[in-house]
Coordinates of C-alpha atoms and ligand atoms in Angstrom, one line a residue:
M1 CA 86.0 15.3 171.6
S2 CA 87.4 14.3 168.0
Y3 CA 91.1 13.9 167.6
V4 CA 91.2 17.2 165.5
D5 CA 89.2 19.2 168.2
E6 CA 91.6 18.0 170.9
V7 CA 94.6 18.9 168.7
I8 CA 93.2 22.6 168.0
A9 CA 92.6 23.1 171.7
R10 CA 96.0 21.7 172.8
V11 CA 97.8 24.0 170.3
K12 CA 96.0 27.0 171.6
E13 CA 96.6 26.2 175.3
K14 CA 100.3 25.4 174.5
N15 CA 100.9 28.6 172.5
P16 CA 99.2 31.3 174.2
G17 CA 99.3 34.9 172.7
Q18 CA 100.0 33.8 169.3
P19 CA 96.6 34.6 167.5
E20 CA 97.9 34.2 163.9
F21 CA 99.2 31.0 164.4
H22 CA 95.7 29.9 166.1
Q23 CA 94.1 31.2 163.0
T24 CA 96.0 29.3 160.7
I25 CA 95.8 25.9 163.0
D26 CA 92.1 26.6 162.9
E27 CA 91.9 26.9 159.0
V28 CA 94.1 24.2 158.1
L29 CA 93.2 21.4 160.6
E30 CA 89.2 22.1 160.2
S31 CA 89.6 21.3 156.4
L32 CA 91.9 18.3 157.1
R33 CA 89.1 16.9 159.2
P34 CA 87.7 14.6 156.5
V35 CA 91.2 13.3 155.7
I36 CA 92.1 12.7 159.3
E37 CA 88.7 11.2 160.3
R38 CA 89.1 8.4 157.5
D39 CA 91.6 6.7 159.9
E40 CA 91.4 8.8 163.1
E41 CA 92.6 6.1 165.5
K42 CA 95.9 5.5 163.5
Y43 CA 96.8 9.1 163.3
K44 CA 96.0 9.6 166.7
K45 CA 98.3 6.7 167.9
M46 CA 101.1 8.2 165.8
A47 CA 100.4 11.7 167.2
L48 CA 100.5 12.9 163.6
L49 CA 98.7 16.1 164.2
E50 CA 100.9 17.1 167.3
R51 CA 104.0 16.3 165.4
L52 CA 102.7 18.4 162.3
T53 CA 101.8 21.4 164.5
E54 CA 105.0 21.5 166.6
P55 CA 108.1 23.0 164.7
E56 CA 111.1 20.7 164.4
R57 CA 113.3 23.4 165.6
Q58 CA 113.1 27.0 166.5
V59 CA 116.2 29.4 166.9
K60 CA 116.0 32.9 168.6
F61 CA 118.7 35.1 168.8
R62 CA 120.2 38.6 169.5
V63 CA 121.2 40.9 166.7
P64 CA 123.3 43.6 167.6
W65 CA 124.3 46.3 165.2
V66 CA 125.6 49.8 165.0
D67 CA 123.6 52.8 163.6
D68 CA 125.1 55.6 161.4
N69 CA 125.3 57.8 164.7
G70 CA 127.4 55.3 166.5
Q71 CA 124.6 54.0 168.7
V72 CA 124.3 50.2 169.3
Q73 CA 120.9 49.0 168.5
V74 CA 119.7 45.4 169.4
N75 CA 117.1 43.6 167.4
C76 CA 115.5 40.0 167.8
G77 CA 116.3 37.4 165.1
Y78 CA 114.4 34.2 164.5
R79 CA 114.2 30.8 162.3
V80 CA 111.4 28.6 162.6
Q81 CA 112.4 25.0 160.9
F82 CA 108.8 23.7 160.8
N83 CA 108.9 20.7 158.9
S84 CA 111.5 18.8 156.7
A85 CA 109.4 15.7 155.6
I86 CA 109.7 16.3 151.8
G87 CA 112.8 18.5 151.6
P88 CA 115.2 21.2 153.1
Y89 CA 113.2 23.8 155.0
K90 CA 112.2 26.7 152.9
G91 CA 110.4 29.9 153.4
G92 CA 111.3 33.6 153.5
L93 CA 112.7 36.0 155.8
R94 CA 110.4 38.9 157.0
F95 CA 112.1 42.3 158.4
H96 CA 109.2 44.3 159.9
P97 CA 108.7 45.6 163.5
S98 CA 105.4 43.4 163.8
V99 CA 107.6 40.3 163.5
N100 CA 107.2 37.8 166.6
I101 CA 107.5 34.0 167.1
G102 CA 103.7 33.6 166.6
I103 CA 103.5 35.3 163.2
L104 CA 106.6 33.4 162.1
K105 CA 105.0 30.0 163.1
F106 CA 101.7 31.0 161.3
L107 CA 103.9 31.6 158.2
G108 CA 106.1 28.5 158.7
F109 CA 103.2 26.2 158.9
E110 CA 101.3 27.7 156.2
Q111 CA 104.6 27.4 154.2
I112 CA 104.7 23.4 154.7
F113 CA 101.6 22.9 152.6
K114 CA 102.2 25.7 150.1
N115 CA 105.7 24.1 149.3
S116 CA 104.1 20.6 148.7
L117 CA 101.5 22.0 146.7
T118 CA 104.3 23.0 144.2
G119 CA 105.2 19.7 143.7
L120 CA 108.8 20.2 144.5
P121 CA 111.0 18.8 147.1
I122 CA 111.0 21.6 149.7
G123 CA 110.0 21.5 153.5
G124 CA 108.5 24.6 155.3
G125 CA 110.2 27.1 157.5
K126 CA 110.0 31.1 158.0
G127 CA 112.2 33.6 159.8
G128 CA 113.0 37.2 160.1
S129 CA 113.5 39.9 162.6
D130 CA 111.7 43.0 164.2
F131 CA 114.1 45.2 162.5
D132 CA 112.5 47.7 160.3
P133 CA 114.5 48.5 156.9
K134 CA 112.3 51.8 156.3
G135 CA 114.1 54.9 156.7
K136 CA 117.7 53.2 157.5
S137 CA 120.6 54.0 155.2
D138 CA 122.2 51.3 153.0
M139 CA 124.9 51.0 155.3
E140 CA 122.9 50.5 158.4
V141 CA 120.9 48.0 156.4
M142 CA 124.4 45.9 155.7
R143 CA 125.4 46.0 159.1
F144 CA 122.2 44.8 160.3
C145 CA 122.1 41.9 157.5
Q146 CA 125.7 41.0 158.4
S147 CA 124.9 40.7 162.2
F148 CA 121.9 38.6 161.5
M149 CA 123.6 36.1 159.3
T150 CA 126.6 36.0 161.8
E151 CA 124.3 34.0 163.9
L152 CA 121.7 32.4 161.3
F153 CA 124.6 30.8 159.3
R154 CA 125.0 27.9 161.9
H155 CA 121.3 26.9 161.1
V156 CA 121.1 27.0 157.5
G157 CA 122.8 25.5 154.4
A158 CA 122.0 24.6 150.9
D159 CA 120.8 21.0 152.0
T160 CA 119.5 22.1 155.4
D161 CA 117.4 25.1 155.4
V162 CA 117.4 27.9 152.3
P163 CA 115.8 30.9 153.3
A164 CA 114.5 33.8 150.8
G165 CA 112.7 37.2 150.9
D166 CA 109.5 38.3 152.3
I167 CA 108.3 41.6 153.5
G168 CA 111.1 44.1 154.2
V169 CA 113.7 41.8 152.4
G170 CA 114.4 42.2 148.9
G171 CA 117.5 41.8 146.6
R172 CA 119.5 44.3 148.7
E173 CA 119.0 42.3 152.0
I174 CA 119.6 39.1 150.5
G175 CA 122.9 40.4 148.8
Y176 CA 124.3 41.5 152.0
M177 CA 123.3 38.1 153.8
Y178 CA 124.7 36.3 151.1
G179 CA 128.2 38.1 151.3
Q180 CA 128.3 37.5 155.0
Y181 CA 127.4 33.9 154.6
K182 CA 130.1 33.1 152.1
R183 CA 132.6 34.9 154.3
L184 CA 131.8 32.9 157.2
T185 CA 131.7 29.5 155.7
N186 CA 133.9 29.8 152.7
K187 CA 131.2 28.2 150.5
Y188 CA 129.6 29.5 147.4
E189 CA 126.3 27.6 147.9
S190 CA 122.6 28.1 147.4
V191 CA 121.8 29.0 150.8
L192 CA 119.4 32.0 150.1
T193 CA 116.9 32.5 147.1
G194 CA 116.2 35.6 145.4
K195 CA 119.8 36.5 144.7
G196 CA 120.9 39.0 142.2
L197 CA 121.6 37.6 138.8
S198 CA 125.4 38.1 138.8
Y199 CA 125.6 35.8 141.8
G200 CA 123.6 33.0 141.1
G201 CA 119.9 34.4 141.1
S202 CA 117.3 33.2 138.8
L203 CA 115.6 35.1 136.1
A204 CA 111.9 35.9 136.8
R205 CA 112.3 35.2 140.6
T206 CA 111.7 38.9 141.2
Q207 CA 108.3 38.7 139.3
A208 CA 107.4 35.2 140.2
T209 CA 105.1 35.4 143.2
G210 CA 103.0 38.3 141.6
Y211 CA 102.9 36.6 137.9
G212 CA 102.2 33.1 139.6
L213 CA 99.4 34.8 141.3
L214 CA 97.9 36.0 138.0
Y215 CA 98.5 32.6 136.3
F216 CA 96.7 30.9 139.2
T217 CA 93.8 33.5 139.3
R218 CA 93.4 33.2 135.3
A219 CA 93.3 29.3 135.5
L220 CA 90.9 29.2 138.6
L221 CA 88.7 31.8 136.7
K222 CA 88.7 29.9 133.6
L223 CA 87.6 26.5 135.8
N224 CA 84.8 28.5 136.7
G225 CA 83.8 29.6 133.2
I226 CA 85.2 33.3 133.5
D227 CA 87.7 35.1 131.4
I228 CA 90.2 37.5 133.2
A229 CA 90.6 39.7 130.1
G230 CA 88.7 43.0 130.4
K231 CA 88.0 42.6 134.1
T232 CA 88.7 45.5 136.6
V233 CA 91.4 44.6 139.5
I234 CA 91.9 45.8 143.0
V235 CA 95.1 45.2 144.4
S236 CA 96.6 46.1 147.8
G237 CA 100.2 46.6 148.6
S238 CA 102.8 48.1 146.4
G239 CA 105.7 45.7 147.1
N240 CA 107.0 43.0 145.3
V241 CA 104.1 41.1 144.9
A242 CA 101.6 43.8 144.3
T243 CA 103.8 45.3 141.6
Y244 CA 104.4 42.0 139.6
A245 CA 100.9 41.2 140.1
I246 CA 99.7 44.4 138.6
E247 CA 102.3 44.1 135.8
K248 CA 100.8 40.6 134.7
A249 CA 97.2 41.8 135.1
Y250 CA 97.9 44.1 132.3
Q251 CA 99.4 41.6 130.2
M252 CA 96.4 39.4 130.5
G253 CA 94.3 42.4 129.4
A254 CA 92.8 43.1 132.8
K255 CA 92.9 46.6 134.3
P256 CA 94.5 47.0 137.9
V257 CA 93.1 50.2 139.6
T258 CA 94.4 50.4 143.0
C259 CA 97.3 49.9 145.1
S260 CA 98.2 50.6 148.9
D261 CA 101.0 51.2 151.5
S262 CA 100.8 51.0 155.2
N263 CA 99.9 54.7 155.2
G264 CA 97.4 54.9 152.5
W265 CA 96.1 53.7 149.1
V266 CA 95.6 55.1 145.5
Y267 CA 92.8 54.7 143.0
D268 CA 93.6 55.4 139.6
P269 CA 90.5 54.9 137.2
E270 CA 92.7 54.7 134.1
G271 CA 94.6 51.9 135.6
I272 CA 97.7 52.1 137.6
D273 CA 100.6 53.6 136.1
L274 CA 103.2 50.7 136.6
E275 CA 106.4 52.5 135.6
A276 CA 105.5 55.4 138.0
L277 CA 104.9 52.8 140.8
K278 CA 108.2 51.0 140.1
E279 CA 110.1 54.3 140.2
I280 CA 108.3 55.4 143.6
K281 CA 108.8 52.0 145.2
E282 CA 111.6 50.2 143.7
V283 CA 114.2 53.3 142.9
N284 CA 113.1 56.1 145.3
R285 CA 112.0 53.7 148.4
A286 CA 109.2 56.6 148.5
R287 CA 105.8 56.6 149.9
L288 CA 102.8 56.4 147.7
T289 CA 101.7 60.0 148.4
E290 CA 104.1 60.4 145.5
Y291 CA 102.0 59.0 143.1
K292 CA 99.8 62.0 142.3
K293 CA 102.8 63.7 141.0
Y294 CA 102.8 61.3 138.1
R295 CA 99.2 61.1 137.8
P296 CA 97.4 64.2 138.9
D297 CA 93.9 62.6 138.0
S298 CA 94.4 59.7 140.5
E299 CA 93.2 59.9 144.1
Y300 CA 95.2 59.3 147.1
H301 CA 93.7 58.4 150.4
E302 CA 95.0 58.0 153.9
G303 CA 94.4 54.7 155.7
K304 CA 92.4 51.6 154.6
G305 CA 90.1 51.5 151.7
V306 CA 91.0 49.7 148.7
W307 CA 88.3 47.2 148.9
T308 CA 85.4 49.7 148.8
V309 CA 86.5 50.5 145.0
K310 CA 84.0 48.8 142.7
A311 CA 85.8 46.0 140.6
D312 CA 85.7 42.2 139.4
I313 CA 88.7 40.9 141.0
A314 CA 90.1 41.5 144.2
L315 CA 94.0 40.6 145.1
P316 CA 95.1 41.3 148.5
C317 CA 99.0 41.5 148.1
A318 CA 99.9 43.5 151.3
T319 CA 99.9 41.6 154.8
Q320 CA 97.9 39.2 156.9
N321 CA 94.5 39.9 158.2
E322 CA 94.2 43.1 155.9
L323 CA 90.8 42.0 154.7
D324 CA 88.1 41.6 157.2
L325 CA 84.4 40.7 157.4
D326 CA 83.3 44.2 156.5
D327 CA 85.5 44.2 153.6
A328 CA 84.3 41.0 152.3
K329 CA 80.8 42.3 152.8
T330 CA 81.6 45.5 150.6
L331 CA 83.2 43.1 148.0
V332 CA 80.2 41.0 147.6
A333 CA 77.9 44.0 147.6
N334 CA 80.1 45.6 144.7
G335 CA 79.8 42.5 142.6
V336 CA 83.4 41.1 143.0
V337 CA 83.7 37.6 141.4
A338 CA 87.0 36.5 142.6
V339 CA 89.3 37.0 145.4
C340 CA 92.7 35.3 145.2
E341 CA 95.4 36.0 148.0
G342 CA 98.7 37.2 146.9
A343 CA 99.8 38.0 150.7
N344 CA 99.7 35.5 153.2
M345 CA 96.5 35.0 155.0
P346 CA 95.3 38.2 153.9
S347 CA 91.7 37.5 154.8
T348 CA 90.5 36.8 158.2
L349 CA 88.6 33.5 158.8
E350 CA 85.2 35.3 158.9
A351 CA 85.9 37.2 155.6
T352 CA 86.9 34.0 154.0
K353 CA 84.0 32.0 155.0
Y354 CA 81.8 35.1 154.1
L355 CA 83.1 35.1 150.6
Q356 CA 82.9 31.4 149.9
E357 CA 79.1 31.3 151.5
N358 CA 78.4 34.0 148.6
K359 CA 79.8 31.8 146.0
I360 CA 82.9 34.1 145.3
V361 CA 85.6 31.9 143.7
F362 CA 88.2 32.1 146.3
G363 CA 92.0 31.3 145.9
P364 CA 93.9 30.9 149.1
A365 CA 97.3 32.1 149.8
K366 CA 99.0 29.0 150.2
A367 CA 98.0 28.0 146.6
A368 CA 97.8 31.4 144.9
N369 CA 101.1 32.9 146.1
A370 CA 103.1 29.6 145.7
G371 CA 104.9 30.9 142.6
G372 CA 107.6 32.6 144.5
V373 CA 108.8 29.7 146.5
A374 CA 108.3 27.6 143.6
T375 CA 110.6 29.8 141.7
S376 CA 113.0 30.0 144.5
A377 CA 113.3 26.0 144.3
L378 CA 113.7 26.5 140.5
E379 CA 116.7 28.8 141.7
M380 CA 118.2 26.0 143.7
S381 CA 118.0 23.6 140.8
Q382 CA 119.9 26.0 138.7
N383 CA 122.5 26.6 141.3
A384 CA 122.9 22.7 141.7
E385 CA 123.5 22.4 138.0
R386 CA 125.4 25.5 137.8
L387 CA 123.3 26.7 134.9
S388 CA 121.2 29.7 134.4
W389 CA 117.6 29.3 132.3
T390 CA 116.3 31.8 130.3
F391 CA 113.6 34.0 131.6
E392 CA 111.0 32.4 129.2
E393 CA 112.1 29.0 130.5
V394 CA 111.6 29.7 134.0
D395 CA 108.5 31.7 133.5
E396 CA 107.0 28.7 131.6
K397 CA 107.9 26.4 134.4
L398 CA 106.0 28.7 136.5
C399 CA 103.0 28.9 134.7
G400 CA 103.0 25.1 134.4
I401 CA 103.3 24.9 138.3
M402 CA 100.5 27.4 138.8
E403 CA 98.1 25.7 136.5
N404 CA 98.9 22.3 138.1
I405 CA 98.1 23.5 141.6
V406 CA 94.7 24.7 140.3
A407 CA 93.9 21.3 139.0
N408 CA 95.2 19.7 142.1
I409 CA 93.2 21.7 144.7
D410 CA 90.1 21.4 142.7
A411 CA 90.6 17.7 142.3
A412 CA 91.2 17.4 146.2
A413 CA 88.2 19.2 146.9
K414 CA 86.1 17.1 144.6
E415 CA 87.6 13.8 146.3
Y416 CA 86.4 15.0 149.5
G417 CA 82.8 16.3 148.5
M418 CA 83.7 19.9 148.7
D419 CA 83.5 21.1 145.2
G420 CA 84.8 24.6 144.7
D421 CA 86.1 25.1 148.3
Y422 CA 89.4 25.5 147.4
V423 CA 90.7 26.3 150.7
A424 CA 89.8 22.8 151.8
G425 CA 91.5 21.6 148.5
A426 CA 94.5 23.4 149.0
N427 CA 95.1 22.3 152.6
I428 CA 94.2 18.6 151.7
A429 CA 96.3 18.4 148.5
G430 CA 99.3 19.9 150.2
F431 CA 98.9 17.6 153.3
K432 CA 98.7 14.4 151.6
K433 CA 102.2 14.4 150.4
V434 CA 103.6 15.5 153.6
L435 CA 101.5 12.9 155.4
D436 CA 102.8 10.0 153.4
A437 CA 106.5 11.4 153.7
M438 CA 105.9 11.5 157.5
E439 CA 104.3 8.2 157.8
A440 CA 107.2 6.6 155.7
Q441 CA 110.0 8.2 157.9
G442 CA 108.8 7.0 161.2
I443 CA 108.6 8.7 164.5
V444 CA 111.1 11.6 164.1
Ligands
NDP1 P1 107.3 44.0 150.2 O1 107.8 44.4 151.7 O2 107.8 44.1 148.9 O3 105.7 44.8 150.4 C1 104.8 44.6 151.4 C2 103.6 45.9 151.0 O4 102.6 45.5 152.0 C3 104.2 47.1 151.0 O5 103.3 48.1 150.2 C4 103.8 47.5 152.6 O6 103.6 48.8 152.8 C5 102.4 46.7 152.7 N1 102.5 46.3 154.2 C6 103.3 45.6 154.8 N2 102.8 45.4 156.0 C7 101.8 46.2 156.3 C8 100.7 46.7 157.2 N3 100.8 45.9 158.2 N4 99.7 47.3 157.0 C9 99.2 47.8 155.6 N5 100.1 47.5 154.6 C10 101.4 46.8 154.9 O7 106.6 42.6 150.6 P2 106.1 41.4 149.6 O8 105.4 42.1 148.4 O9 107.1 40.5 149.2 O10 105.2 40.5 150.5 C11 103.6 40.8 150.5 C12 102.8 39.8 151.1 O11 103.2 38.5 150.1 C13 103.5 39.3 152.4 O12 102.3 38.7 153.1 C14 104.4 38.1 152.0 O13 104.3 37.1 153.3 C15 103.6 37.4 150.9 N6 104.6 36.6 149.9 C16 105.6 37.4 149.3 C17 106.3 36.5 148.7 C18 107.5 37.0 148.0 O14 108.2 36.3 147.0 N7 107.9 38.3 148.0 C19 106.0 35.1 148.2 C20 104.8 34.6 148.8 C21 104.2 35.4 149.8 P3 104.8 49.6 153.5 O15 105.9 49.7 152.4 O16 104.1 51.0 153.9 O17 105.2 48.9 154.6

C-alpha cells in the first residue's frame, strides 16, 4: 500500500463518524500524491502526512447562557488549531446547529492550504458552536457570545490564533466577542477579524469573500479564453458570500439570477434585486419568502433547486455538499461553462469529478473563496500598523491576491502534468509552502 493510501486509511479509522473530514482528506491527499511520491520514503520517515492530518490542538468547551425567559441554555464551543507552520492559526467561527468536531476539522484542514495560497503568513484553524443565532434576540446573542469568549480567550491572541466570522457569525457576533475579549484581557489587540470599522475593522472585509470569488472567477475564465461580461450566473446562499458575489457579478457585467436560503430559493429572470436582498437579509434578518414582495414577477420555490436554472456560471455560496452528482449532471446538461466555489466544499467529490471530466472550468473553494481570509490578514496588518487603508487600497490588494492565486494553481497543475485540474493545482500550491516550513521547523 502506498504511503498516501496508508494515511488515508488510518485517518478514517482514527476519526470515525466524521464524513466531512474524511471527504477533505480524500480530496487533498489524493491530489498531493504526485508530490509525495517524488520522495515517499523521506516523508514517511518524518511522518509528514500523519502530522499534517492531526490538529496541533483541539479545544471543546461548555457554553452556558441565559435566554430571555430566564432559562439556562447550554451549547458546545470548539476551536481546532490545525497547523501553525506558516503563521498564527487563522480561520472563522461558525455558529450553526450542524456544527460538530468533524465539520470543524474538515474546515480547519482546508484552511491550512487556503491560507497558504493567499501568500500571507497565516496558519490554519476553525471553530464555532452548535448555537443557532436564528430567531434569537440581540441580547441573547450577546450573552451567548460573551460566554463563548469567556472560555475561548485563553486559547487565542493576536500572535497565537485569530478567528473571524463564518456561517452565523457576522459583524454583530464579532463585536460582542471582541468586547468580551477586551474586558477579560485588558488588551486592544487584533484577536478577531471582521471587526466593525470604528474599532479596527478593515474596509472591504465585508465584501471580500464574494468580491474575491468574482476576481478569481474572472481570471480563471480569462485563462480559459472566456469573458465573464454578459454571462448569466446562478448563485446559492443569501448570506455574506452570496450577497457580495452578486454585487461584484453585476459590476463585471454579468447577470446573477438566483439566490437561496435553507428554506427555499429565488429565481429572478431580470437579475436579483441586490438592494432588496440586502434589506431582507442584512437589515430585517428575514427569509427569502419576502423577496416576492419586492419583485412580484420573480419565482420563489421551497427546497432545493437553484442548480436547475439554465446559466453559464454556477457559484455555490451556501454550505458544504450542497451540489451533488445529480446537480452536476443538470449543470452540464444545461451548458454551464464554469463552477467556482464560494462556500467551503459545496460540491461533493462525485460532483467535482463529474464536472472536471466534462471539461467544466472548476475553481475549488480553498482557492476561490480565499479572498475573505486574505483580507482578514490585511486587517491584521493594518491593526499592527495602527493604520486604516482606504477601500480602494484593500480592494486592489484583494484583486491582486486572487489573480495571483489563479496563476499559482494553474502553474502547479501544469508542473505536475495536470493542466486544467485546479483542484490538484490548489492543493499542491498550498501544500508546498506548508511542507517547506514544516520540514524547516523539525519534528514539532
Ligand atoms: P452566512 O451565514 O452569511 O450565509 C450562509 C448562507 O447559506 C445563508 O443563506 C444560509 O441560509 C445558507 N445555508 C447555511 N446552511 C445551509 C444549509 N445547511 N442548507 C442550505 N442553506 C444553508 O454565511 P457566509 O455567507 O459567511 O458563508 C457561506 C459559505 O462560505 C460557508 O461555507 C462558509 O464557510 C464560506 N466562507 C465564508 C467566508 C466569509 O468570509 N464569510 C470566507 C470563506 C468561506 P439560512 O439563512 O437559511 O441559514
